[in-house]
Amino acid sequence: MALTRATPEHGTVLASTARSGALNLVAAGFSGAAGLAVTMLIARGLGHTQAGVFFAATSAFLLAQMIAKLGTDTGLVYWLARLRALRRFDLLHRCLRSMLLPVLVASVAMAALLMLAAPRLATTGCFGADVAHAPQFARQLRLLALFLPLAALSDALLSATRGYRTMRPTALTEKVLRPSLQLAGLLVVLLAGSLTADVAAWAAPYAVSMLVAGWFLSTVDRRARSRPVDEQVADHRLPADLTRAVWRFTAPRALSSIAQVGLQRLDVLLVAALLGFRAAAVYTVATRFIVVGQLANQAIGAAVQPRLAELLARGDTAAVRSLYQTSTGWVVALTWPLYLLVAVFAPAYLQAFGAGYRQGSAAVVVALLCAAMLVAAACGMVDMVLTMGGRTTWNLANVALAFGVNLAVDLVAIPRLGILGAALGWALALLAKNLVPLGQIAAVLRLHPFGPGTIRAALLAAGCVGVPAIAARLLFGAGPAGLAVALAVAVPAYAAGCLACRHQLRLSPTALLGRLSRAH
């Protein structure tokens, strides 16, 4: 890849990316709050064992959903963005058809398989610690299987809209509409005292989001296909067999996506299988904060991903470096304060989910995973840079390595250490998943995430949030009182620090607080 010098266009790219990322961040903030509320409703409303059944069943559903998407969540963004960058708008519809139809077939097949296998999965003996709840687990799996094609298509359609470089459909549909419907549905079900319709209330909103996503995609696709074609650019930049090239890129990503979700969801299933549903509920609550932090990463990543694909397609390494380092600074600025606060005040965090969740090693689990997430956030979207650079097989090998580390450590450590063993496996897998590709992009693409913005954001978070949090815990304890004092000091200090360093962090009002409704 040829090195290029930064141009004024790079500032435009960053500003446009920031606007898109800002819209996604607002929506991700709502989604994170709604996700925590859903977890609290389930944890408090169903009891430990029933909640564990719910968390295990939905984890299996999300794993099956990722398998059914066949890696198109990345493939659609990459190829649609590439076709747009090369002005081959006439090929957009062919690309969509070649990827969405296989998702439909695969999701229906996965739904049938899950429905048929549910009774056997629940009675294999793995869940023997809670054999009385095995039939309920099987019923929930079968019910969730009905919604699997809708969920897979919904996510694939939203991925396609991001390939057209519009973030609004994902922000409004995936991060606002669907979480709102899930929260409202679960609230109604739990207030009615039903213990059988909880998963239906959680899964039914996928039907609505699929319809809305389809409408958004048809709108942006119609606009794009009306534009003129530049045949001269397209002739030497695109492969002769587009469909084969699309799946040559996407197939490795499908496997890596499965392993990626396995890193996030397999732990819950293994804990349920080896320790019982009650332990699965405690482990899910103890690790829920990671999902909230990842939402910020995903919100920025959704804005960055199509631009990375376009810039790498043009060989603009300088712009890629600037975008990667700046976006990593944003990720660190947004997530490090959360991880530091949760690590220091783990007992207060666990107490919010109800009595019984502060037991045993849950607080140690929280602190261990916070430390791993601090490292992961500092690496930025390293796997995305590798993938958008066309190294999908490398990404597959990296995620497979991390998945193998996670599985091996879990199988050895969970029976001996309980949920702490599961956390240890996840933490080591997170380090492998981020540090290995970090070395690869440094060696091959000459890229790294440690720009001035990243370093400044890390120092601000540590000084303005970490130090006051530790001091408040030592003086006032690890409960709500200590947390309140820490927030009273850390929030204004961190806000002032970010304001003072807004130029180094690229957090100017023009960049981030521009007209969010025009994020595209």
Short mmCIF file of C-alpha atoms in Angstrom, two decimals:
data_model
loop_
_atom_site.label_atom_id
_atom_site.label_comp_id
_atom_site.label_asym_id
_atom_site.label_seq_id
_atom_site.Cartn_x
_atom_site.Cartn_y
_atom_site.Cartn_z
CA MET A 1 0.00 0.00 0.00
CA ALA A 2 1.50 3.30 -1.05
CA LEU A 3 2.01 5.99 1.54
CA THR A 4 0.28 9.25 0.90
CA ARG A 5 0.46 12.64 2.51
CA ALA A 6 -2.41 14.04 4.53
CA THR A 7 -4.64 16.43 2.61
CA PRO A 8 -7.36 18.90 3.62
CA GLU A 9 -9.86 16.21 2.66
CA HIS A 10 -8.77 14.26 5.74
CA GLY A 11 -10.26 16.92 7.98
CA THR A 12 -13.53 16.62 6.09
CA VAL A 13 -13.46 12.86 6.53
CA LEU A 14 -12.89 13.23 10.27
CA ALA A 15 -15.64 15.81 10.64
CA SER A 16 -18.12 13.70 8.69
CA THR A 17 -17.15 10.61 10.68
CA ALA A 18 -17.54 12.54 13.91
CA ARG A 19 -21.05 13.65 12.97
CA SER A 20 -22.02 10.06 12.19
CA GLY A 21 -20.33 8.84 15.34
CA ALA A 22 -22.07 11.49 17.43
CA LEU A 23 -25.48 10.37 16.24
CA ASN A 24 -24.57 6.77 16.99
CA LEU A 25 -23.20 7.71 20.40
CA VAL A 26 -26.41 9.39 21.45
CA ALA A 27 -28.35 6.33 20.31
CA ALA A 28 -25.80 3.97 21.90
CA GLY A 29 -26.17 5.79 25.20
CA PHE A 30 -29.89 5.14 25.11
CA SER A 31 -29.35 1.53 24.05
CA GLY A 32 -26.87 0.97 26.87
CA ALA A 33 -29.27 2.38 29.45
CA ALA A 34 -32.11 0.28 28.05
CA GLY A 35 -29.91 -2.83 28.07
CA LEU A 36 -28.99 -2.31 31.70
CA ALA A 37 -32.66 -1.75 32.53
CA VAL A 38 -33.60 -5.01 30.80
CA THR A 39 -30.93 -6.89 32.76
CA MET A 40 -32.13 -5.34 36.02
CA LEU A 41 -35.75 -6.20 35.23
CA ILE A 42 -34.86 -9.82 34.55
CA ALA A 43 -32.48 -10.10 37.52
CA ARG A 44 -34.95 -8.59 39.97
CA GLY A 45 -38.20 -9.85 38.46
CA LEU A 46 -37.42 -13.51 37.78
CA GLY A 47 -35.07 -14.55 40.56
CA HIS A 48 -31.59 -15.98 40.16
CA THR A 49 -32.39 -19.32 38.54
CA GLN A 50 -35.16 -18.10 36.24
CA ALA A 51 -32.97 -15.18 35.18
CA GLY A 52 -30.16 -17.62 34.44
CA VAL A 53 -32.47 -19.60 32.14
CA PHE A 54 -33.40 -16.40 30.30
CA PHE A 55 -29.78 -15.25 29.91
CA ALA A 56 -28.63 -18.69 28.73
CA ALA A 57 -31.45 -18.99 26.17
CA THR A 58 -30.93 -15.50 24.73
CA SER A 59 -27.17 -16.10 24.57
CA ALA A 60 -27.78 -19.24 22.50
CA PHE A 61 -30.15 -17.24 20.28
CA LEU A 62 -27.61 -14.48 19.65
CA LEU A 63 -24.93 -17.05 18.83
CA ALA A 64 -27.27 -18.73 16.32
CA GLN A 65 -28.15 -15.33 14.87
CA MET A 66 -24.50 -14.51 14.23
CA ILE A 67 -24.00 -17.86 12.48
CA ALA A 68 -27.02 -17.17 10.28
CA LYS A 69 -25.71 -13.75 9.19
CA LEU A 70 -22.75 -15.47 7.46
CA GLY A 71 -20.42 -12.54 8.10
CA THR A 72 -22.49 -10.15 6.00
CA ASP A 73 -22.45 -7.53 8.76
CA THR A 74 -18.91 -6.74 7.58
CA GLY A 75 -19.14 -7.95 3.98
CA LEU A 76 -22.07 -5.70 3.11
CA VAL A 77 -20.38 -2.61 4.54
CA TYR A 78 -17.07 -3.36 2.81
CA TRP A 79 -18.42 -4.12 -0.66
CA LEU A 80 -21.16 -1.51 -0.81
CA ALA A 81 -18.71 1.16 0.37
CA ARG A 82 -16.14 -0.06 -2.17
CA LEU A 83 -18.63 0.00 -5.05
CA ARG A 84 -19.68 3.49 -4.07
CA ALA A 85 -16.07 4.69 -3.84
CA LEU A 86 -15.47 3.35 -7.37
CA ARG A 87 -18.78 4.83 -8.58
CA ARG A 88 -20.20 1.49 -9.72
CA PHE A 89 -23.72 2.21 -8.55
CA ASP A 90 -25.12 -0.21 -11.11
CA LEU A 91 -23.62 -3.16 -9.18
CA LEU A 92 -25.08 -2.30 -5.79
CA HIS A 93 -28.27 -4.28 -6.28
CA ARG A 94 -26.40 -7.35 -7.49
CA CYS A 95 -24.18 -7.20 -4.40
CA LEU A 96 -27.20 -6.90 -2.12
CA ARG A 97 -28.99 -9.83 -3.72
CA SER A 98 -25.91 -12.06 -3.61
CA MET A 99 -25.59 -11.56 0.16
CA LEU A 100 -29.12 -11.15 1.52
CA LEU A 101 -30.59 -14.28 -0.07
CA PRO A 102 -28.02 -16.61 1.53
CA VAL A 103 -28.73 -14.97 4.89
CA LEU A 104 -32.42 -15.76 4.50
CA VAL A 105 -31.73 -19.40 3.66
CA ALA A 106 -29.16 -19.82 6.43
CA SER A 107 -31.38 -18.21 9.07
CA VAL A 108 -34.33 -20.45 8.25
CA ALA A 109 -32.06 -23.50 8.41
CA MET A 110 -30.60 -22.38 11.74
CA ALA A 111 -34.07 -21.76 13.15
CA ALA A 112 -35.17 -25.27 12.17
CA LEU A 113 -32.02 -26.77 13.66
CA LEU A 114 -32.40 -24.87 16.92
CA MET A 115 -36.04 -25.87 17.23
CA LEU A 116 -35.27 -29.55 16.65
CA ALA A 117 -32.20 -29.60 18.87
CA ALA A 118 -33.67 -27.64 21.80
CA PRO A 119 -34.98 -30.64 23.79
CA ARG A 120 -31.72 -32.53 23.37
CA LEU A 121 -29.64 -29.49 24.32
CA ALA A 122 -31.63 -29.11 27.52
CA THR A 123 -31.41 -32.79 28.52
CA THR A 124 -27.88 -33.82 27.57
CA GLY A 125 -26.81 -33.74 31.19
CA CYS A 126 -24.74 -30.57 30.85
CA PHE A 127 -27.45 -28.64 32.67
CA GLY A 128 -27.90 -31.30 35.31
CA ALA A 129 -27.35 -28.84 38.14
CA ASP A 130 -30.78 -27.39 37.31
CA VAL A 131 -32.53 -30.36 35.76
CA ALA A 132 -35.90 -29.09 36.95
CA HIS A 133 -35.53 -26.04 34.70
CA ALA A 134 -34.31 -27.93 31.62
CA PRO A 135 -37.82 -28.13 30.06
CA GLN A 136 -38.25 -24.38 30.47
CA PHE A 137 -34.87 -23.82 28.81
CA ALA A 138 -35.96 -26.00 25.86
CA ARG A 139 -39.27 -24.14 25.51
CA GLN A 140 -37.51 -20.80 25.44
CA LEU A 141 -35.05 -21.98 22.79
CA ARG A 142 -37.91 -23.19 20.58
CA LEU A 143 -39.78 -19.93 20.96
CA LEU A 144 -36.69 -17.88 20.15
CA ALA A 145 -36.04 -20.01 17.05
CA LEU A 146 -39.23 -18.60 15.48
CA PHE A 147 -37.72 -15.11 15.53
CA LEU A 148 -34.25 -16.08 14.30
CA PRO A 149 -34.77 -15.31 10.55
CA LEU A 150 -36.27 -11.92 11.43
CA ALA A 151 -33.31 -11.06 13.65
CA ALA A 152 -30.69 -12.14 11.10
CA LEU A 153 -32.36 -10.23 8.26
CA SER A 154 -32.84 -7.15 10.43
CA ASP A 155 -29.14 -6.94 11.25
CA ALA A 156 -28.09 -7.70 7.65
CA LEU A 157 -30.36 -4.97 6.26
CA LEU A 158 -29.01 -2.44 8.74
CA SER A 159 -25.44 -3.43 7.82
CA ALA A 160 -26.31 -2.74 4.19
CA THR A 161 -27.50 0.77 5.03
CA ARG A 162 -24.14 1.44 6.70
CA GLY A 163 -22.50 0.41 3.43
CA TYR A 164 -24.29 3.37 1.88
CA ARG A 165 -22.60 5.48 4.58
CA THR A 166 -25.75 6.39 6.44
CA MET A 167 -25.77 5.78 10.18
CA ARG A 168 -29.29 6.97 10.92
CA PRO A 169 -31.07 3.63 10.26
CA THR A 170 -28.75 1.72 12.60
CA ALA A 171 -28.93 4.37 15.29
CA LEU A 172 -32.69 4.75 15.24
CA THR A 173 -33.65 1.12 14.63
CA GLU A 174 -31.07 -0.99 16.42
CA LYS A 175 -30.21 1.34 19.27
CA VAL A 176 -33.46 3.16 19.97
CA LEU A 177 -36.52 1.42 18.53
CA ARG A 178 -35.71 -2.21 19.29
CA PRO A 179 -34.38 -1.66 22.85
CA SER A 180 -37.40 0.51 23.63
CA LEU A 181 -39.81 -2.17 22.49
CA GLN A 182 -37.90 -4.87 24.35
CA LEU A 183 -37.89 -2.88 27.57
CA ALA A 184 -41.57 -2.00 27.31
CA GLY A 185 -42.58 -5.57 26.43
CA LEU A 186 -40.62 -7.11 29.30
CA LEU A 187 -42.01 -4.56 31.73
CA VAL A 188 -45.58 -5.45 30.75
CA VAL A 189 -44.89 -9.18 30.90
CA LEU A 190 -43.20 -9.05 34.30
CA LEU A 191 -45.87 -6.80 35.79
CA ALA A 192 -48.45 -9.32 34.57
CA GLY A 193 -46.58 -12.03 36.43
CA SER A 194 -45.89 -14.20 33.38
CA LEU A 195 -42.79 -16.40 33.46
CA THR A 196 -43.32 -17.91 30.00
CA ALA A 197 -43.67 -14.87 27.71
CA ASP A 198 -40.47 -13.08 28.74
CA VAL A 199 -38.35 -14.30 25.82
CA ALA A 200 -41.19 -13.60 23.37
CA ALA A 201 -41.37 -10.01 24.61
CA TRP A 202 -37.60 -9.74 24.16
CA ALA A 203 -37.50 -11.27 20.64
CA ALA A 204 -40.72 -9.93 19.04
CA PRO A 205 -39.26 -6.42 18.40
CA TYR A 206 -36.94 -7.98 15.80
CA ALA A 207 -39.96 -8.26 13.51
CA VAL A 208 -40.57 -4.52 13.73
CA SER A 209 -36.90 -3.65 13.28
CA MET A 210 -36.68 -5.87 10.17
CA LEU A 211 -39.56 -4.01 8.50
CA VAL A 212 -38.13 -0.61 9.39
CA ALA A 213 -34.63 -1.62 8.24
CA GLY A 214 -36.05 -2.86 4.92
CA TRP A 215 -37.77 0.47 4.36
CA PHE A 216 -34.57 2.41 5.13
CA LEU A 217 -32.52 0.23 2.77
CA SER A 218 -34.96 0.57 -0.12
CA THR A 219 -34.82 4.35 0.28
CA VAL A 220 -31.03 4.73 0.26
CA ASP A 221 -30.62 2.10 -2.46
CA ARG A 222 -33.04 3.91 -4.75
CA ARG A 223 -31.08 7.14 -4.34
CA ALA A 224 -27.70 5.50 -4.96
CA ARG A 225 -28.74 3.59 -8.08
CA SER A 226 -30.00 6.75 -9.71
CA ARG A 227 -26.45 8.13 -9.92
CA PRO A 228 -24.27 7.87 -13.03
CA VAL A 229 -21.72 5.09 -13.55
CA ASP A 230 -18.03 5.71 -14.12
CA GLU A 231 -16.97 2.74 -16.25
CA GLN A 232 -13.39 3.89 -16.65
CA VAL A 233 -12.75 3.71 -12.92
CA ALA A 234 -14.56 0.42 -12.53
CA ASP A 235 -12.81 -1.54 -15.30
CA HIS A 236 -9.47 -2.02 -13.53
CA ARG A 237 -10.59 -1.89 -9.91
CA LEU A 238 -13.23 -4.64 -9.68
CA PRO A 239 -12.99 -8.42 -10.17
CA ALA A 240 -14.74 -10.02 -13.12
CA ASP A 241 -16.83 -12.32 -10.91
CA LEU A 242 -18.25 -10.00 -8.26
CA THR A 243 -20.25 -12.64 -6.39
CA ARG A 244 -17.24 -14.91 -5.96
CA ALA A 245 -15.11 -12.01 -4.79
CA VAL A 246 -17.79 -10.93 -2.34
CA TRP A 247 -17.92 -14.34 -0.68
CA ARG A 248 -14.16 -14.83 -0.82
CA PHE A 249 -13.96 -11.74 1.37
CA THR A 250 -17.02 -12.50 3.51
CA ALA A 251 -16.62 -16.23 4.22
CA PRO A 252 -13.62 -15.86 6.57
CA ARG A 253 -15.42 -13.02 8.29
CA ALA A 254 -18.43 -15.29 8.85
CA LEU A 255 -16.30 -17.69 10.86
CA SER A 256 -14.58 -14.89 12.75
CA SER A 257 -17.96 -13.32 13.56
CA ILE A 258 -19.14 -16.61 15.03
CA ALA A 259 -16.01 -16.81 17.15
CA GLN A 260 -16.46 -13.15 18.10
CA VAL A 261 -19.95 -13.73 19.48
CA GLY A 262 -18.71 -16.95 21.02
CA LEU A 263 -16.25 -14.86 23.03
CA GLN A 264 -19.15 -12.80 24.36
CA ARG A 265 -21.86 -15.42 24.80
CA LEU A 266 -20.28 -18.84 25.17
CA ASP A 267 -19.15 -18.04 28.71
CA VAL A 268 -22.75 -17.70 29.86
CA LEU A 269 -23.68 -21.06 28.34
CA LEU A 270 -20.61 -22.77 29.80
CA VAL A 271 -21.27 -21.32 33.25
CA ALA A 272 -24.89 -22.49 33.04
CA ALA A 273 -23.79 -25.94 31.89
CA LEU A 274 -21.01 -26.42 34.44
CA LEU A 275 -22.28 -24.46 37.43
CA GLY A 276 -26.03 -24.07 36.91
CA PHE A 277 -28.46 -21.35 35.86
CA ARG A 278 -28.12 -19.42 39.12
CA ALA A 279 -24.38 -18.95 38.56
CA ALA A 280 -25.11 -17.94 34.95
CA ALA A 281 -27.35 -15.14 36.22
CA VAL A 282 -24.65 -13.83 38.58
CA TYR A 283 -22.00 -14.01 35.83
CA THR A 284 -24.23 -12.21 33.30
CA VAL A 285 -24.92 -9.39 35.75
CA ALA A 286 -21.23 -9.11 36.66
CA THR A 287 -20.20 -8.79 33.01
CA ARG A 288 -23.09 -6.71 31.65
CA PHE A 289 -21.11 -3.46 31.85
CA ILE A 290 -18.85 -4.72 29.05
CA VAL A 291 -21.78 -4.61 26.63
CA VAL A 292 -22.46 -1.00 27.59
CA GLY A 293 -18.83 -0.05 26.97
CA GLN A 294 -18.77 -1.93 23.68
CA LEU A 295 -21.78 0.05 22.47
CA ALA A 296 -19.63 3.19 22.38
CA ASN A 297 -16.97 1.31 20.43
CA GLN A 298 -19.56 -0.04 18.03
CA ALA A 299 -21.19 3.37 17.60
CA ILE A 300 -17.89 4.93 16.51
CA GLY A 301 -16.97 1.82 14.54
CA ALA A 302 -20.20 1.92 12.55
CA ALA A 303 -19.28 5.42 11.39
CA VAL A 304 -15.61 4.61 10.78
CA GLN A 305 -16.02 1.27 8.98
CA PRO A 306 -17.31 2.45 5.57
CA ARG A 307 -14.81 5.30 5.50
CA LEU A 308 -11.96 2.92 6.24
CA ALA A 309 -13.09 0.72 3.36
CA GLU A 310 -13.21 3.70 0.98
CA LEU A 311 -9.84 5.12 2.06
CA LEU A 312 -8.10 1.75 1.91
CA ALA A 313 -9.66 1.11 -1.51
CA ARG A 314 -7.97 4.33 -2.67
CA GLY A 315 -4.69 3.51 -0.90
CA ASP A 316 -4.84 6.66 1.23
CA THR A 317 -2.71 5.45 4.15
CA ALA A 318 -2.25 8.88 5.71
CA ALA A 319 -6.00 9.38 5.99
CA VAL A 320 -6.41 5.86 7.40
CA ARG A 321 -3.77 6.57 10.05
CA SER A 322 -5.40 9.85 11.02
CA LEU A 323 -8.87 8.29 11.18
CA TYR A 324 -7.69 5.26 13.17
CA GLN A 325 -5.77 7.25 15.77
CA THR A 326 -8.47 9.88 16.17
CA SER A 327 -11.26 7.33 16.53
CA THR A 328 -9.20 5.41 19.10
CA GLY A 329 -8.90 8.61 21.12
CA TRP A 330 -12.68 8.93 21.03
CA VAL A 331 -13.11 5.33 22.18
CA VAL A 332 -10.69 5.78 25.07
CA ALA A 333 -12.30 9.08 26.07
CA LEU A 334 -15.73 7.48 26.18
CA THR A 335 -15.02 4.07 27.70
CA TRP A 336 -12.11 4.43 30.11
CA PRO A 337 -14.12 6.50 32.65
CA LEU A 338 -16.81 3.80 32.70
CA TYR A 339 -14.34 0.94 33.18
CA LEU A 340 -12.41 2.78 35.89
CA LEU A 341 -15.55 3.64 37.87
CA VAL A 342 -17.02 0.15 37.59
CA ALA A 343 -13.71 -1.46 38.60
CA VAL A 344 -13.31 0.70 41.70
CA PHE A 345 -16.98 0.52 42.72
CA ALA A 346 -17.78 -3.03 41.67
CA PRO A 347 -19.78 -3.74 44.88
CA ALA A 348 -22.06 -0.74 44.26
CA TYR A 349 -22.52 -1.77 40.63
CA LEU A 350 -23.52 -5.32 41.58
CA GLN A 351 -25.85 -4.12 44.32
CA ALA A 352 -27.96 -2.28 41.73
CA PHE A 353 -29.15 -5.62 40.32
CA GLY A 354 -30.60 -6.83 43.60
CA ALA A 355 -29.74 -8.92 46.63
CA GLY A 356 -27.51 -11.91 46.11
CA TYR A 357 -25.46 -10.58 43.17
CA ARG A 358 -22.59 -9.30 45.32
CA GLN A 359 -21.77 -12.79 46.49
CA GLY A 360 -18.51 -14.67 46.11
CA SER A 361 -16.01 -13.53 43.51
CA ALA A 362 -18.40 -11.36 41.46
CA ALA A 363 -16.56 -8.13 42.37
CA VAL A 364 -13.22 -9.68 41.38
CA VAL A 365 -14.77 -10.74 38.05
CA VAL A 366 -15.81 -7.14 37.42
CA ALA A 367 -12.37 -5.72 38.24
CA LEU A 368 -10.53 -8.31 36.13
CA LEU A 369 -12.63 -7.68 33.03
CA CYS A 370 -12.40 -3.90 33.49
CA ALA A 371 -8.60 -4.18 33.33
CA ALA A 372 -8.80 -6.23 30.12
CA MET A 373 -11.24 -3.76 28.56
CA LEU A 374 -8.93 -0.83 29.30
CA VAL A 375 -6.29 -2.51 27.13
CA ALA A 376 -8.81 -3.43 24.42
CA ALA A 377 -10.14 0.13 24.22
CA ALA A 378 -6.61 1.53 23.85
CA CYS A 379 -6.10 -0.69 20.79
CA GLY A 380 -9.11 0.88 19.09
CA MET A 381 -10.83 -0.83 16.17
CA VAL A 382 -7.72 -2.82 15.33
CA ASP A 383 -9.58 -5.83 13.94
CA MET A 384 -11.70 -3.54 11.76
CA VAL A 385 -8.58 -1.92 10.27
CA LEU A 386 -7.20 -5.37 9.51
CA THR A 387 -10.47 -6.52 7.93
CA MET A 388 -11.11 -3.38 5.89
CA GLY A 389 -7.55 -3.74 4.63
CA GLY A 390 -8.60 -7.05 3.07
CA ARG A 391 -6.90 -9.34 5.63
CA THR A 392 -10.04 -11.26 6.56
CA THR A 393 -8.17 -14.56 6.84
CA TRP A 394 -5.77 -12.95 9.30
CA ASN A 395 -8.70 -11.66 11.28
CA LEU A 396 -10.22 -15.14 11.27
CA ALA A 397 -6.98 -16.65 12.59
CA ASN A 398 -6.78 -14.01 15.34
CA VAL A 399 -10.35 -14.45 16.50
CA ALA A 400 -10.00 -18.23 16.32
CA LEU A 401 -6.92 -17.97 18.52
CA ALA A 402 -8.79 -15.82 21.04
CA PHE A 403 -11.77 -18.18 20.96
CA GLY A 404 -9.49 -21.15 21.53
CA VAL A 405 -7.83 -19.42 24.49
CA ASN A 406 -11.22 -18.58 25.95
CA LEU A 407 -12.63 -22.08 25.55
CA ALA A 408 -9.52 -23.86 26.86
CA VAL A 409 -9.21 -21.66 29.94
CA ASP A 410 -12.95 -21.87 30.63
CA LEU A 411 -13.06 -25.66 30.53
CA VAL A 412 -10.13 -25.90 32.92
CA ALA A 413 -10.81 -22.94 35.20
CA ILE A 414 -14.62 -22.82 35.59
CA PRO A 415 -14.89 -26.12 37.50
CA ARG A 416 -12.06 -24.97 39.82
CA LEU A 417 -12.63 -21.22 40.17
CA GLY A 418 -16.32 -20.82 39.31
CA ILE A 419 -17.33 -17.62 37.53
CA LEU A 420 -13.86 -16.19 38.19
CA GLY A 421 -12.49 -18.89 35.87
CA ALA A 422 -14.89 -17.77 33.14
CA ALA A 423 -13.76 -14.16 33.60
CA LEU A 424 -10.12 -15.20 33.43
CA GLY A 425 -10.72 -16.96 30.12
CA TRP A 426 -12.54 -13.95 28.68
CA ALA A 427 -9.85 -11.52 29.85
CA LEU A 428 -7.03 -13.54 28.28
CA ALA A 429 -9.04 -13.89 25.07
CA LEU A 430 -9.60 -10.13 24.92
CA LEU A 431 -5.87 -9.52 25.23
CA ALA A 432 -5.09 -12.02 22.48
CA LYS A 433 -7.81 -10.63 20.21
CA ASN A 434 -6.42 -7.11 20.39
CA LEU A 435 -2.67 -7.40 20.88
CA VAL A 436 -2.03 -9.92 18.08
CA PRO A 437 -3.69 -7.84 15.31
CA LEU A 438 -2.07 -4.72 16.78
CA GLY A 439 1.32 -6.22 15.98
CA GLN A 440 0.13 -7.29 12.52
CA ILE A 441 -1.09 -3.86 11.38
CA ALA A 442 2.06 -2.28 12.78
CA ALA A 443 4.25 -4.66 10.77
CA VAL A 444 2.26 -4.77 7.51
CA LEU A 445 0.28 -1.52 7.27
CA ARG A 446 2.61 0.65 9.41
CA LEU A 447 -0.34 1.75 11.54
CA HIS A 448 -0.86 2.11 15.29
CA PRO A 449 -3.58 3.69 17.44
CA PHE A 450 -1.38 5.66 19.84
CA GLY A 451 -1.71 9.16 18.52
CA PRO A 452 -1.70 12.35 20.62
CA GLY A 453 -5.47 12.13 21.11
CA THR A 454 -5.32 8.57 22.42
CA ILE A 455 -2.56 9.37 24.92
CA ARG A 456 -4.27 12.57 26.06
CA ALA A 457 -7.61 10.78 26.53
CA ALA A 458 -5.99 8.03 28.60
CA LEU A 459 -4.21 10.52 30.85
CA LEU A 460 -7.39 12.55 31.34
CA ALA A 461 -9.43 9.48 32.26
CA ALA A 462 -6.81 8.18 34.68
CA GLY A 463 -6.21 11.55 36.35
CA CYS A 464 -9.71 13.01 36.40
CA VAL A 465 -11.69 9.80 37.01
CA GLY A 466 -9.39 7.02 38.25
CA VAL A 467 -7.61 9.01 40.98
CA PRO A 468 -10.80 10.59 42.47
CA ALA A 469 -12.56 7.20 42.36
CA ILE A 470 -9.79 5.47 44.31
CA ALA A 471 -9.62 8.32 46.82
CA ALA A 472 -13.40 8.31 47.32
CA ARG A 473 -13.44 4.56 47.90
CA LEU A 474 -10.66 4.77 50.48
CA LEU A 475 -12.39 7.60 52.34
CA PHE A 476 -16.08 6.73 51.97
CA GLY A 477 -16.18 3.03 51.08
CA ALA A 478 -17.18 1.04 47.99
CA GLY A 479 -20.92 1.60 48.38
CA PRO A 480 -23.30 4.19 46.92
CA ALA A 481 -21.93 6.96 49.14
CA GLY A 482 -18.39 6.55 47.86
CA LEU A 483 -19.62 6.35 44.28
CA ALA A 484 -21.65 9.55 44.68
CA VAL A 485 -18.63 11.44 45.98
CA ALA A 486 -16.45 10.09 43.16
CA LEU A 487 -18.97 11.16 40.53
CA ALA A 488 -19.33 14.61 42.10
CA VAL A 489 -15.59 15.17 41.69
CA ALA A 490 -14.84 13.18 38.53
CA VAL A 491 -17.64 14.36 36.23
CA PRO A 492 -16.87 18.11 36.31
CA ALA A 493 -13.12 17.49 36.35
CA TYR A 494 -13.26 15.17 33.34
CA ALA A 495 -15.64 17.45 31.44
CA ALA A 496 -13.31 20.40 32.02
CA GLY A 497 -10.30 18.35 30.95
CA CYS A 498 -11.98 17.23 27.72
CA LEU A 499 -13.04 20.80 26.99
CA ALA A 500 -9.50 22.05 27.51
CA CYS A 501 -8.10 19.31 25.23
CA ARG A 502 -10.90 19.35 22.68
CA HIS A 503 -8.59 20.26 19.79
CA GLN A 504 -6.14 17.43 20.49
CA LEU A 505 -9.06 15.01 20.87
CA ARG A 506 -10.86 16.42 17.79
CA LEU A 507 -13.89 17.06 20.00
CA SER A 508 -14.75 20.47 18.64
CA PRO A 509 -18.42 21.41 18.59
CA THR A 510 -18.30 21.57 14.79
CA ALA A 511 -17.04 18.02 14.57
CA LEU A 512 -19.15 16.32 17.18
CA LEU A 513 -22.18 18.45 17.88
CA GLY A 514 -22.98 19.47 14.36
CA ARG A 515 -26.26 18.75 12.74
CA LEU A 516 -26.76 15.18 13.85
CA SER A 517 -29.76 14.73 11.63
CA ARG A 518 -27.47 15.12 8.62
CA ALA A 519 -25.04 12.40 9.69
CA HIS A 520 -24.24 10.45 6.54
#
